Short mmCIF file of C-alpha atoms and ligand atoms in Angstrom, two decimals:
data_model
loop_
_atom_site.label_atom_id
_atom_site.label_comp_id
_atom_site.label_asym_id
_atom_site.label_seq_id
_atom_site.Cartn_x
_atom_site.Cartn_y
_atom_site.Cartn_z
CA MET A 1 98.21 122.67 72.34
CA ILE A 2 97.90 119.19 73.76
CA GLN A 3 97.25 119.18 77.49
CA ARG A 4 97.68 116.45 80.07
CA PRO A 5 94.52 114.43 80.83
CA ARG A 6 92.31 115.74 83.63
CA GLY A 7 93.30 114.45 87.02
CA THR A 8 96.93 113.77 86.09
CA ARG A 9 99.93 115.82 87.12
CA ASP A 10 103.42 116.66 85.94
CA LEU A 11 105.85 116.37 88.81
CA LEU A 12 108.42 119.03 88.18
CA PRO A 13 111.77 119.71 89.83
CA PRO A 14 112.39 120.44 92.62
CA GLU A 15 109.06 118.92 93.81
CA ALA A 16 110.06 115.55 92.32
CA ARG A 17 113.00 115.56 94.74
CA LEU A 18 110.52 115.39 97.63
CA TRP A 19 109.01 112.28 96.07
CA GLN A 20 112.47 110.70 95.78
CA ALA A 21 113.20 111.48 99.43
CA VAL A 22 109.84 110.13 100.62
CA GLU A 23 110.38 106.96 98.60
CA ALA A 24 113.95 106.55 99.84
CA THR A 25 112.61 106.76 103.40
CA ALA A 26 109.99 104.10 102.60
CA HIS A 27 112.63 101.74 101.17
CA GLU A 28 114.75 102.28 104.26
CA VAL A 29 112.08 101.95 106.94
CA PHE A 30 110.13 99.10 105.33
CA GLY A 31 113.38 97.31 104.54
CA SER A 32 114.51 97.61 108.16
CA PHE A 33 111.40 95.70 109.23
CA GLY A 34 112.22 92.86 106.81
CA ALA A 35 109.95 93.87 103.94
CA GLU A 36 110.97 93.36 100.30
CA GLU A 37 109.81 95.30 97.28
CA ILE A 38 107.44 93.74 94.75
CA ARG A 39 106.59 95.27 91.35
CA THR A 40 103.45 94.06 89.65
CA PRO A 41 101.94 95.22 86.32
CA ILE A 42 100.08 98.49 86.03
CA PHE A 43 97.24 96.73 84.18
CA GLU A 44 95.65 93.43 85.06
CA ALA A 45 92.67 91.35 83.97
CA THR A 46 89.53 93.33 84.90
CA GLU A 47 88.16 90.26 86.63
CA LEU A 48 90.91 90.44 89.25
CA PHE A 49 89.56 93.73 90.60
CA VAL A 50 85.92 92.70 90.22
CA ARG A 51 86.58 89.64 92.39
CA SER A 52 88.78 91.31 95.01
CA VAL A 53 87.86 94.98 95.43
CA GLY A 54 84.24 94.01 94.70
CA GLU A 55 81.79 94.47 91.87
CA THR A 56 79.49 96.83 93.78
CA THR A 57 82.19 99.13 95.17
CA ASP A 58 82.50 102.63 93.72
CA ILE A 59 86.04 101.81 92.63
CA VAL A 60 84.98 98.93 90.36
CA HIS A 61 81.51 100.20 89.57
CA LYS A 62 82.43 103.64 88.30
CA GLU A 63 86.10 104.50 88.72
CA MET A 64 88.03 101.92 86.75
CA TYR A 65 89.87 102.59 83.51
CA THR A 66 88.79 99.48 81.63
CA PHE A 67 89.60 98.72 78.00
CA SER A 68 89.77 95.82 75.58
CA ASP A 69 93.13 94.94 74.10
CA ARG A 70 93.54 93.97 70.45
CA LYS A 71 92.47 90.40 71.17
CA GLY A 72 89.33 91.57 72.97
CA ARG A 73 90.52 90.77 76.52
CA SER A 74 89.14 93.08 79.19
CA LEU A 75 91.97 94.78 81.06
CA SER A 76 91.95 97.54 83.67
CA LEU A 77 94.53 99.99 84.93
CA ARG A 78 95.06 98.99 88.54
CA PRO A 79 92.96 101.09 90.95
CA GLU A 80 94.94 99.74 93.94
CA GLY A 81 97.83 97.41 94.72
CA THR A 82 96.62 94.64 97.02
CA ALA A 83 94.79 92.63 94.34
CA GLY A 84 97.90 92.51 92.14
CA VAL A 85 100.08 91.40 95.05
CA ALA A 86 97.59 88.65 95.91
CA ARG A 87 97.49 87.48 92.28
CA ALA A 88 101.29 87.53 92.06
CA TRP A 89 101.56 85.56 95.31
CA ILE A 90 99.34 82.81 93.88
CA GLU A 91 100.77 82.85 90.37
CA ASN A 92 104.43 82.80 91.43
CA ARG A 93 103.85 80.18 94.12
CA LEU A 94 105.21 82.40 96.84
CA GLU A 95 103.67 79.98 99.33
CA ASP A 96 106.93 78.04 99.00
CA ARG A 97 108.83 80.89 100.65
CA SER A 98 109.21 81.47 104.39
CA HIS A 99 106.27 83.28 105.92
CA PRO A 100 105.19 85.75 107.02
CA LEU A 101 106.16 87.52 103.85
CA ARG A 102 106.30 91.30 103.98
CA LEU A 103 105.93 92.85 100.53
CA TYR A 104 105.83 96.53 99.70
CA TYR A 105 105.23 98.54 96.54
CA ILE A 106 105.45 102.11 95.34
CA GLY A 107 103.76 103.13 92.13
CA PRO A 108 100.92 104.67 90.19
CA MET A 109 97.26 103.68 90.56
CA PHE A 110 94.30 104.89 88.47
CA ARG A 111 90.76 105.83 89.42
CA TYR A 112 88.29 107.89 87.47
CA GLU A 113 87.48 110.25 90.35
CA ARG A 114 85.60 113.49 90.45
CA MET A 115 88.12 116.29 90.76
CA GLN A 116 88.75 117.74 94.23
CA ARG A 117 91.75 118.65 96.29
CA GLY A 118 93.90 115.60 96.96
CA ARG A 119 92.04 113.41 94.44
CA TYR A 120 93.70 112.52 91.18
CA ARG A 121 92.95 110.10 88.38
CA GLN A 122 96.55 108.95 88.37
CA PHE A 123 98.00 108.90 91.88
CA ALA A 124 100.74 106.96 93.60
CA GLN A 125 100.51 104.64 96.55
CA ILE A 126 103.14 103.39 98.94
CA GLY A 127 101.78 100.09 100.21
CA LEU A 128 102.84 97.26 102.48
CA GLU A 129 101.28 93.80 102.78
CA ILE A 130 102.06 91.15 105.40
CA LEU A 131 101.03 87.72 104.15
CA GLY A 132 100.81 84.53 106.17
CA ALA A 133 100.21 85.91 109.67
CA ASP A 134 96.73 85.88 111.21
CA SER A 135 97.70 87.25 114.63
CA PRO A 136 96.83 90.70 115.98
CA LEU A 137 100.58 91.12 116.35
CA ALA A 138 100.84 91.35 112.54
CA ASP A 139 98.26 94.18 112.40
CA ALA A 140 100.07 95.96 115.20
CA GLU A 141 103.44 95.54 113.46
CA LEU A 142 101.92 96.96 110.30
CA LEU A 143 100.75 100.03 112.19
CA LEU A 144 104.14 100.30 113.86
CA VAL A 145 105.92 100.33 110.48
CA LEU A 146 103.47 102.94 109.23
CA HIS A 147 103.97 105.04 112.34
CA GLU A 148 107.77 104.78 112.12
CA PHE A 149 107.70 105.80 108.48
CA LEU A 150 105.48 108.82 109.10
CA THR A 151 107.50 109.81 112.18
CA ARG A 152 110.69 109.63 110.11
CA LEU A 153 109.12 112.17 107.75
CA GLY A 154 108.45 114.43 110.71
CA PHE A 155 104.72 113.89 111.28
CA GLN A 156 103.71 114.31 114.90
CA ASP A 157 99.98 114.61 115.31
CA LEU A 158 98.50 111.89 113.15
CA LEU A 159 95.69 109.78 114.51
CA VAL A 160 94.82 106.20 113.53
CA HIS A 161 91.08 105.56 113.13
CA LEU A 162 90.36 101.91 113.81
CA ASN A 163 87.35 99.65 113.50
CA ASN A 164 86.35 96.01 113.66
CA LEU A 165 84.50 94.77 110.56
CA GLY A 166 83.87 91.36 112.10
CA ASP A 167 84.25 88.01 110.35
CA PRO A 168 82.56 87.17 107.04
CA GLU A 169 80.12 84.97 108.97
CA ASP A 170 78.95 88.07 110.88
CA ARG A 171 78.36 90.01 107.67
CA PRO A 172 74.80 88.87 106.78
CA ARG A 173 73.58 89.83 110.27
CA TYR A 174 75.23 93.20 109.98
CA LEU A 175 73.93 93.89 106.48
CA GLU A 176 70.45 93.08 107.77
CA ALA A 177 70.93 95.55 110.64
CA ILE A 178 71.88 98.26 108.14
CA ARG A 179 68.88 97.46 105.93
CA THR A 180 66.46 97.44 108.86
CA THR A 181 67.75 100.79 110.14
CA LEU A 182 67.76 102.52 106.77
CA ARG A 183 64.77 101.05 104.97
CA PRO A 184 62.30 103.54 106.49
CA TYR A 185 64.48 106.38 105.11
CA ARG A 186 65.08 104.85 101.70
CA GLY A 187 63.52 107.87 99.95
CA ASP A 188 65.97 110.22 101.71
CA LEU A 189 69.07 108.38 100.50
CA CYS A 190 70.95 109.41 97.35
CA THR A 191 70.29 107.42 94.16
CA ASP A 192 73.56 105.51 94.58
CA CYS A 193 72.73 104.56 98.16
CA ARG A 194 69.28 103.30 97.21
CA ARG A 195 71.05 100.88 94.86
CA ARG A 196 73.67 100.14 97.53
CA LEU A 197 71.01 99.30 100.09
CA ASP A 198 69.96 96.40 97.85
CA GLU A 199 73.33 95.37 96.47
CA ASN A 200 75.85 96.05 99.23
CA PRO A 201 74.48 97.98 102.23
CA LEU A 202 77.93 98.34 103.81
CA ARG A 203 78.80 100.84 101.07
CA VAL A 204 76.09 103.23 102.30
CA LEU A 205 78.25 103.85 105.35
CA ASP A 206 81.05 105.43 103.36
CA CYS A 207 78.85 107.54 101.11
CA LYS A 208 80.08 111.14 101.05
CA VAL A 209 76.61 112.73 100.66
CA PRO A 210 75.84 114.60 103.94
CA ARG A 211 72.24 113.37 104.26
CA CYS A 212 73.36 109.74 103.76
CA GLN A 213 76.08 110.23 106.37
CA GLU A 214 73.51 111.59 108.83
CA LEU A 215 71.29 108.55 108.34
CA ALA A 216 74.23 106.15 108.48
CA ALA A 217 75.11 107.47 111.95
CA ALA A 218 71.98 105.69 113.28
CA VAL A 219 73.22 102.26 112.13
CA PRO A 220 74.47 100.17 115.08
CA PRO A 221 78.28 99.76 115.12
CA VAL A 222 79.46 96.66 113.31
CA GLY A 223 81.34 95.71 116.49
CA GLU A 224 77.99 94.98 118.16
CA VAL A 225 77.28 92.00 115.92
CA ALA A 226 80.91 90.95 115.41
CA SER A 227 82.15 87.54 116.54
CA GLU A 228 83.82 87.15 119.88
CA ALA A 229 87.04 86.08 118.13
CA SER A 230 87.14 89.22 115.98
CA ARG A 231 86.50 91.44 118.99
CA ARG A 232 89.36 89.80 120.85
CA HIS A 233 91.56 90.23 117.76
CA VAL A 234 90.96 93.96 117.35
CA GLY A 235 91.08 94.45 121.12
CA GLU A 236 94.57 92.98 121.12
CA VAL A 237 95.67 95.22 118.26
CA GLU A 238 94.51 98.19 120.36
CA GLU A 239 96.40 96.93 123.40
CA ARG A 240 99.62 96.70 121.39
CA LEU A 241 99.13 100.19 119.98
CA SER A 242 98.55 101.58 123.49
CA ALA A 243 101.70 99.85 124.71
CA LEU A 244 103.64 101.50 121.88
CA GLY A 245 102.09 104.90 122.56
CA ILE A 246 100.64 105.12 119.04
CA PRO A 247 97.49 107.28 119.26
CA PHE A 248 94.26 105.80 117.85
CA VAL A 249 90.49 106.12 118.18
CA ARG A 250 87.72 103.62 117.55
CA ASN A 251 85.58 104.86 114.66
CA PRO A 252 82.47 102.68 114.33
CA LEU A 253 81.53 104.19 110.95
CA LEU A 254 84.80 103.25 109.30
CA VAL A 255 84.05 100.49 106.79
CA ARG A 256 86.51 101.25 103.93
CA GLY A 257 85.53 101.32 100.27
CA LEU A 258 86.84 97.86 99.30
CA ASP A 259 85.08 94.54 99.86
CA TYR A 260 87.95 92.27 100.92
CA TYR A 261 88.35 93.48 104.50
CA LEU A 262 87.44 91.67 107.71
CA ARG A 263 88.27 92.27 111.38
CA THR A 264 90.82 95.12 111.64
CA VAL A 265 90.40 98.14 109.38
CA PHE A 266 92.05 101.51 109.82
CA GLU A 267 92.71 104.89 108.25
CA VAL A 268 95.07 107.73 109.03
CA VAL A 269 93.65 111.18 108.64
CA SER A 270 95.72 114.31 108.32
CA PRO A 271 94.19 117.48 109.75
CA GLU A 272 95.75 119.58 106.96
CA LEU A 273 94.03 117.62 104.20
CA GLY A 274 90.50 118.12 105.51
CA THR A 275 87.96 115.40 106.10
CA GLY A 276 87.53 114.22 102.51
CA ALA A 277 91.12 113.20 102.02
CA VAL A 278 92.48 110.22 103.91
CA LEU A 279 96.25 109.86 103.98
CA CYS A 280 96.39 106.12 104.42
CA GLY A 281 94.02 103.17 104.63
CA GLY A 282 94.28 99.48 105.23
CA GLY A 283 93.18 96.41 107.08
CA ARG A 284 93.01 92.66 107.24
CA TYR A 285 91.91 90.47 104.31
CA ASP A 286 92.25 86.82 105.39
CA ARG A 287 89.95 85.44 102.66
CA LEU A 288 91.19 87.40 99.65
CA ILE A 289 93.77 84.95 98.36
CA ALA A 290 91.42 81.98 98.78
CA ASP A 291 88.65 83.93 97.02
CA LEU A 292 91.02 84.42 94.09
CA GLY A 293 91.58 80.68 93.85
CA GLY A 294 94.69 80.37 96.05
CA PRO A 295 95.17 78.61 99.38
CA ALA A 296 93.74 79.99 102.63
CA ILE A 297 96.47 82.44 103.59
CA PRO A 298 95.78 85.45 105.78
CA GLY A 299 96.89 88.96 104.91
CA THR A 300 96.93 92.46 106.30
CA GLY A 301 98.19 95.68 104.74
CA PHE A 302 97.96 99.39 104.14
CA ALA A 303 98.50 101.91 101.36
CA ILE A 304 99.46 105.55 101.73
CA GLY A 305 98.47 108.11 99.09
CA GLU A 306 101.85 109.50 98.07
CA ASP A 307 100.46 112.64 96.38
CA ARG A 308 98.64 113.58 99.57
CA LEU A 309 101.59 112.61 101.72
CA VAL A 310 103.96 114.91 99.83
CA GLU A 311 101.38 117.69 99.96
CA VAL A 312 101.32 117.70 103.77
CA VAL A 313 104.82 116.47 104.58
CA PRO A 314 106.18 118.55 107.48
CA GLU A 315 108.03 121.73 106.63
CA HIS A 316 111.28 120.59 108.23
CA PHE A 317 111.51 117.56 105.92
CA ARG A 318 110.58 119.70 102.93
CA GLN A 319 113.25 122.31 103.77
CA GLN A 320 115.91 119.72 104.35
CA VAL A 321 115.27 118.04 101.03
CA LEU A 322 114.83 121.18 98.96
CA ALA A 323 117.77 123.01 100.46
CA ARG A 324 120.31 120.48 99.26
CA PRO A 325 123.42 122.57 98.66
CA ARG A 326 125.26 122.29 95.34
CA LEU A 327 128.47 123.66 93.95
CA TYR A 328 128.38 125.65 90.73
CA LEU A 329 131.41 124.93 88.60
CA ILE A 330 132.28 127.72 86.14
CA PRO A 331 134.94 127.19 83.45
CA LEU A 332 136.20 130.34 81.73
CA GLY A 333 137.80 129.90 78.30
CA ASP A 334 138.61 126.93 76.07
CA ALA A 335 141.49 125.54 78.10
CA ALA A 336 139.36 125.44 81.25
CA CYS A 337 136.52 123.75 79.35
CA GLY A 338 139.03 121.06 78.39
CA LYS A 339 139.79 120.34 82.05
CA VAL A 340 136.51 120.96 83.77
CA LEU A 341 134.82 117.61 83.00
CA GLU A 342 137.73 115.77 84.59
CA LEU A 343 137.41 118.05 87.62
CA SER A 344 133.67 117.38 87.90
CA ARG A 345 134.31 113.64 87.70
CA GLN A 346 136.77 113.89 90.61
CA LEU A 347 134.39 116.00 92.66
CA VAL A 348 131.38 113.78 92.08
CA ARG A 349 133.46 110.73 92.97
CA ALA A 350 134.37 112.49 96.21
CA GLY A 351 130.67 113.04 96.89
CA VAL A 352 130.33 116.74 96.04
CA PRO A 353 126.92 117.55 94.45
CA LEU A 354 127.50 120.03 91.65
CA GLU A 355 126.29 121.54 88.46
CA LEU A 356 128.50 122.53 85.58
CA GLU A 357 128.08 125.80 83.69
CA LEU A 358 127.76 124.87 80.00
CA GLY A 359 126.40 128.02 78.46
CA GLY A 360 129.53 130.12 78.07
CA ARG A 361 128.14 132.80 80.38
CA SER A 362 130.37 135.64 81.47
CA LEU A 363 131.59 135.32 85.04
CA LYS A 364 129.23 138.04 86.15
CA ALA A 365 126.22 136.41 84.48
CA ALA A 366 127.20 133.01 85.88
CA LEU A 367 127.42 134.37 89.44
CA ARG A 368 124.07 136.09 89.08
CA ARG A 369 122.53 132.80 87.97
CA ALA A 370 124.16 130.91 90.86
CA ASP A 371 122.63 133.39 93.27
CA ARG A 372 119.20 133.21 91.72
CA ASP A 373 119.12 129.40 91.77
CA GLY A 374 120.27 129.04 95.37
CA PHE A 375 123.75 127.59 94.88
CA ARG A 376 125.84 127.68 98.03
CA ALA A 377 129.19 128.13 96.40
CA ALA A 378 130.86 128.63 93.05
CA ALA A 379 134.21 127.32 91.85
CA ILE A 380 135.77 129.31 89.03
CA LEU A 381 138.33 127.75 86.72
CA GLY A 382 140.04 130.31 84.43
CA GLU A 383 143.35 130.52 82.55
CA ALA A 384 145.21 131.90 85.54
CA GLU A 385 143.90 129.23 87.91
CA LEU A 386 144.68 126.44 85.43
CA GLY A 387 148.31 127.45 85.19
CA ARG A 388 148.73 127.31 88.97
CA GLY A 389 146.65 124.17 89.69
CA VAL A 390 144.10 126.09 91.77
CA VAL A 391 140.48 127.16 91.57
CA THR A 392 138.89 130.34 92.84
CA VAL A 393 136.11 129.44 95.25
CA ARG A 394 133.38 131.77 96.36
CA ASN A 395 131.03 131.23 99.28
CA LEU A 396 127.81 132.64 97.87
CA GLY A 397 126.33 133.05 101.34
CA THR A 398 129.05 135.34 102.64
CA GLY A 399 130.64 136.58 99.40
CA GLU A 400 134.02 135.42 100.74
CA GLN A 401 136.42 134.42 97.96
CA GLN A 402 139.75 132.58 98.02
CA GLN A 403 141.92 130.25 96.02
CA VAL A 404 142.37 126.57 96.88
CA ASP A 405 144.44 123.80 95.34
CA THR A 406 142.35 121.81 92.87
CA SER A 407 143.09 118.69 94.91
CA ARG A 408 141.72 120.42 98.04
CA LEU A 409 138.47 121.57 96.45
CA ALA A 410 136.33 118.67 97.75
CA ALA A 411 137.72 119.11 101.27
CA TRP A 412 136.99 122.85 101.11
CA TRP A 413 133.40 122.11 100.07
CA PHE A 414 132.81 119.71 102.94
CA ASP A 415 134.55 121.82 105.63
CA ARG A 416 133.42 125.26 104.65
CA ILE A 417 130.09 124.85 102.84
CA ALA A 418 128.34 121.53 103.42
CA GLU A 419 129.19 121.51 107.16
CA GLN A 420 127.60 124.93 107.62
CA HIS A 421 124.16 123.67 106.52
P1 HAM B 1 92.37 102.96 99.62
O1 HAM B 1 91.86 103.52 100.89
O2 HAM B 1 91.42 102.82 98.52
O3 HAM B 1 93.00 101.54 99.99
O4 HAM B 1 93.60 103.81 99.13
C1 HAM B 1 94.70 104.05 99.99
C2 HAM B 1 95.13 105.50 99.91
O5 HAM B 1 95.38 105.87 98.56
C3 HAM B 1 94.06 106.49 100.36
O6 HAM B 1 94.06 106.61 101.76
C4 HAM B 1 94.53 107.77 99.68
O7 HAM B 1 95.53 108.42 100.44
C5 HAM B 1 95.14 107.26 98.41
N1 HAM B 1 94.20 107.51 97.30
C6 HAM B 1 93.12 106.78 96.95
N2 HAM B 1 92.49 107.33 95.90
C7 HAM B 1 93.18 108.45 95.57
C8 HAM B 1 93.05 109.46 94.57
N3 HAM B 1 92.09 109.43 93.66
N4 HAM B 1 93.94 110.48 94.56
C9 HAM B 1 94.94 110.53 95.46
N5 HAM B 1 95.13 109.60 96.42
C10 HAM B 1 94.26 108.57 96.48
C11 HAM B 1 93.61 100.73 99.09
O8 HAM B 1 93.88 101.03 97.96
C12 HAM B 1 94.01 99.39 99.68
N6 HAM B 1 94.66 98.59 98.61
C13 HAM B 1 94.94 99.56 100.85
C14 HAM B 1 95.36 98.27 101.44
C15 HAM B 1 96.55 97.66 101.27
N7 HAM B 1 94.61 97.47 102.17
C16 HAM B 1 95.30 96.38 102.49
N8 HAM B 1 96.48 96.48 101.94
#
């Protein structure tokens, strides 16, 4: 028996319907704010991620699916979406378009993660990038879109964790502060963090090992060494969030696991997922496109983990999506089978969601099945009905049964069944 690879999932019905509904909401909300969808390849040159996400990050260092193709080129399955969007922006000369440009994507990402709840090796992200705007207003708009989207799904008590990572010019001073604070405790750090302390001390701050976290708490907040301009920037983002009534807290330990960020960074944590699993992360990356060889164009963005999102999506949304009522159409006998496809075409054109009985079940067996699978109503087409141009309809909630003209069937569905739910 061949099994799926560890860390991957099969999305089965009706769960997949939740994913469709979440994605439809993303298209709608992001689109309303002027964003357009972009689809970039699932694999890219490995170098793209090394130069954007960062060589010493966990993602590039130990979580990438990297392989050589038949010509010996090093390719990697994308571990995130921002690098691909930045590459596509440069390669397709999107600088010629009007800016700011709001681009969003929905699709699978790949990271070789250790297995835990909410962590998968193939997972999906819903991401949004705003390119060409360096103002705090852009960061605040981004968080507004995120908040609107999550509110539309029914979330009420989510909290934005926010931090200021300063400007790249502030970084050496900050890295030195981390080194100075942690050097005396070097022996207490995990093996990875000892390496990180030399290579990229910022990464010590998001280590998940409890002892490392304890020690990291003593590091002065990055905000303390950040430039005046970056403090004003993040301060303004906070003002706009307050004005909108979007709840947030300053979290001085939030540094994010990717190297391209500066100034504003944020995460959204869901209480249901526990502390290890962040629902959404993002921030500003004004140097990324220039670092990849493009012009100096600022950017800011976020990505939501769709697997985690669906896992904790509020019950009301879940119910509404999963309870979609359908009509079960049951033909009895050859003559009815000859007519029933035409009838289902008419009904579907009128907007009635249905399912056709194909198995030649007896009426009793068909009704039992309809009950078991949660159909709201059945429409029975037999010899007698055919002759008189009617169908027998049965409300499976109440057991009520009557005959309606075939031409009135859609109206009956909408008035008597769909309306009641
Ligand atoms: P990230 O924080 O690495 O940021 O990932 C964003 C979200 O993807 C996480 O908050 C989480 O919900 C989800 N995620 C990450 N890894 C996994 C996993 N193994 N299993 C399930 N879900 C996961 C980024 O990727 C940035 N590109 C976000 C961004 C966009 N920054 C600016 N623009």
